[in-house]
Protein backbone atom coordinates (compact mmCIF):
# COMPACT_ATOMS: atom_id res chain seq x y z
CA MET A 1 -14.45 -24.02 39.25
CA ALA A 2 -10.98 -22.52 39.69
CA GLU A 3 -9.88 -24.05 36.39
CA LYS A 4 -12.73 -22.36 34.52
CA LYS A 5 -11.82 -18.95 35.97
CA THR A 6 -8.15 -19.45 35.13
CA THR A 7 -8.91 -20.60 31.58
CA LYS A 8 -11.31 -17.70 31.06
CA LYS A 9 -8.79 -15.21 32.37
CA ALA A 10 -6.04 -16.63 30.17
CA ALA A 11 -8.30 -16.39 27.13
CA GLU A 12 -9.16 -12.76 27.95
CA THR A 13 -5.47 -11.94 28.43
CA LYS A 14 -4.61 -13.52 25.09
CA GLU A 15 -7.43 -11.61 23.37
CA VAL A 16 -6.18 -8.29 24.77
CA ALA A 17 -2.62 -9.07 23.67
CA GLU A 18 -3.81 -9.88 20.13
CA LYS A 19 -5.73 -6.61 19.91
CA LYS A 20 -2.62 -4.62 21.02
CA THR A 21 -0.51 -6.43 18.42
CA THR A 22 -3.03 -5.67 15.71
CA ARG A 23 -3.11 -1.98 16.66
CA LYS A 24 0.67 -1.80 16.63
CA ALA A 25 0.84 -3.43 13.24
CA ALA A 26 -1.72 -1.01 11.85
CA ALA A 27 0.19 1.93 13.31
CA VAL A 28 3.41 0.98 11.56
CA LYS A 29 3.67 2.65 8.21
CA ALA A 30 5.90 1.82 5.30
CA VAL A 31 9.14 3.67 5.27
CA VAL A 32 9.89 4.95 1.75
CA ALA A 33 13.39 6.01 0.83
CA VAL A 34 12.87 9.36 -0.82
CA ASN A 35 15.78 9.79 -3.19
CA ALA A 36 16.01 10.15 -6.98
CA GLU A 37 17.21 6.59 -7.54
CA ASN A 38 14.43 4.93 -5.55
CA ILE A 39 11.67 7.14 -6.95
CA GLY A 40 13.00 6.48 -10.45
CA PHE A 41 12.71 2.70 -9.85
CA LYS A 42 9.15 3.14 -8.55
CA ALA A 43 8.31 5.21 -11.63
CA GLY A 44 9.49 2.30 -13.76
CA ASP A 45 7.31 -0.08 -11.79
CA VAL A 46 4.30 2.16 -12.24
CA TYR A 47 5.02 2.55 -15.96
CA GLN A 48 5.37 -1.21 -16.47
CA ALA A 49 2.11 -1.87 -14.57
CA LEU A 50 0.21 0.62 -16.76
CA ALA A 51 1.79 -0.69 -19.96
CA ALA A 52 0.89 -4.31 -19.05
CA ALA A 53 -2.69 -3.35 -18.16
CA GLU A 54 -3.21 -1.44 -21.45
CA LYS A 55 -5.95 0.59 -19.79
CA ALA A 56 -6.43 3.36 -17.24
CA LEU A 57 -6.06 2.28 -13.62
CA SER A 58 -6.65 3.81 -10.20
CA VAL A 59 -3.79 4.40 -7.76
CA LYS A 60 -4.78 1.33 -5.76
CA GLU A 61 -4.95 -0.83 -8.88
CA ILE A 62 -1.51 0.40 -10.00
CA ALA A 63 -0.05 -0.28 -6.56
CA LYS A 64 -1.46 -3.81 -6.57
CA ALA A 65 -0.28 -4.56 -10.14
CA ALA A 66 3.21 -3.15 -9.45
CA LYS A 67 3.39 -4.80 -5.98
CA ILE A 68 4.42 -1.57 -4.30
CA SER A 69 2.77 0.62 -1.62
CA ASP A 70 0.35 3.43 -2.32
CA GLU A 71 2.96 5.95 -1.24
CA GLU A 72 5.61 4.50 -3.60
CA THR A 73 2.98 4.54 -6.36
CA LEU A 74 2.26 8.20 -5.80
CA LEU A 75 5.97 9.09 -5.94
CA GLY A 76 6.32 7.17 -9.17
CA LEU A 77 3.22 8.85 -10.64
CA GLY A 78 4.59 12.29 -9.78
CA TRP A 79 7.83 11.46 -11.59
CA LEU A 80 5.97 10.21 -14.68
CA PHE A 81 3.49 13.12 -14.70
CA LYS A 82 6.40 15.54 -14.59
CA GLU A 83 7.97 13.77 -17.63
CA GLY A 84 4.59 14.03 -19.49
CA LYS A 85 4.21 10.26 -19.75
CA LEU A 86 0.82 10.05 -18.06
CA GLN A 87 -2.64 11.49 -18.43
CA SER A 88 -5.57 11.44 -15.99
CA THR A 89 -9.07 10.46 -17.02
CA GLU A 90 -12.41 11.85 -15.94
CA ASP A 91 -13.03 8.96 -13.57
CA ASN A 92 -9.81 9.66 -11.54
CA LYS A 93 -7.82 6.94 -13.26
CA ILE A 94 -4.42 7.24 -14.83
CA ALA A 95 -3.31 6.06 -18.28
CA LEU A 96 -0.19 6.32 -20.32
CA ALA A 97 -0.06 9.41 -22.51
């Protein structure tokens, strides 16, 4: 009987620890270096992803295709919009101009 209580308590302790770890991992956000060089590289990644797709994509689709975070995607998009290289569509997607 004592073994069952100990095993159950150990399982509960492990479950609580896993939940805390998951919460901590979710709370950690990507740190993006905000400087002209880094943002320029992200803009290149975004441009290449859109050129390869040959169609309008959403921010999430661009981030996935470019293998960068949503935040980095938005920085790159801002750069490219400022240069006039992008256009937005009616369905909130972005395409090359």
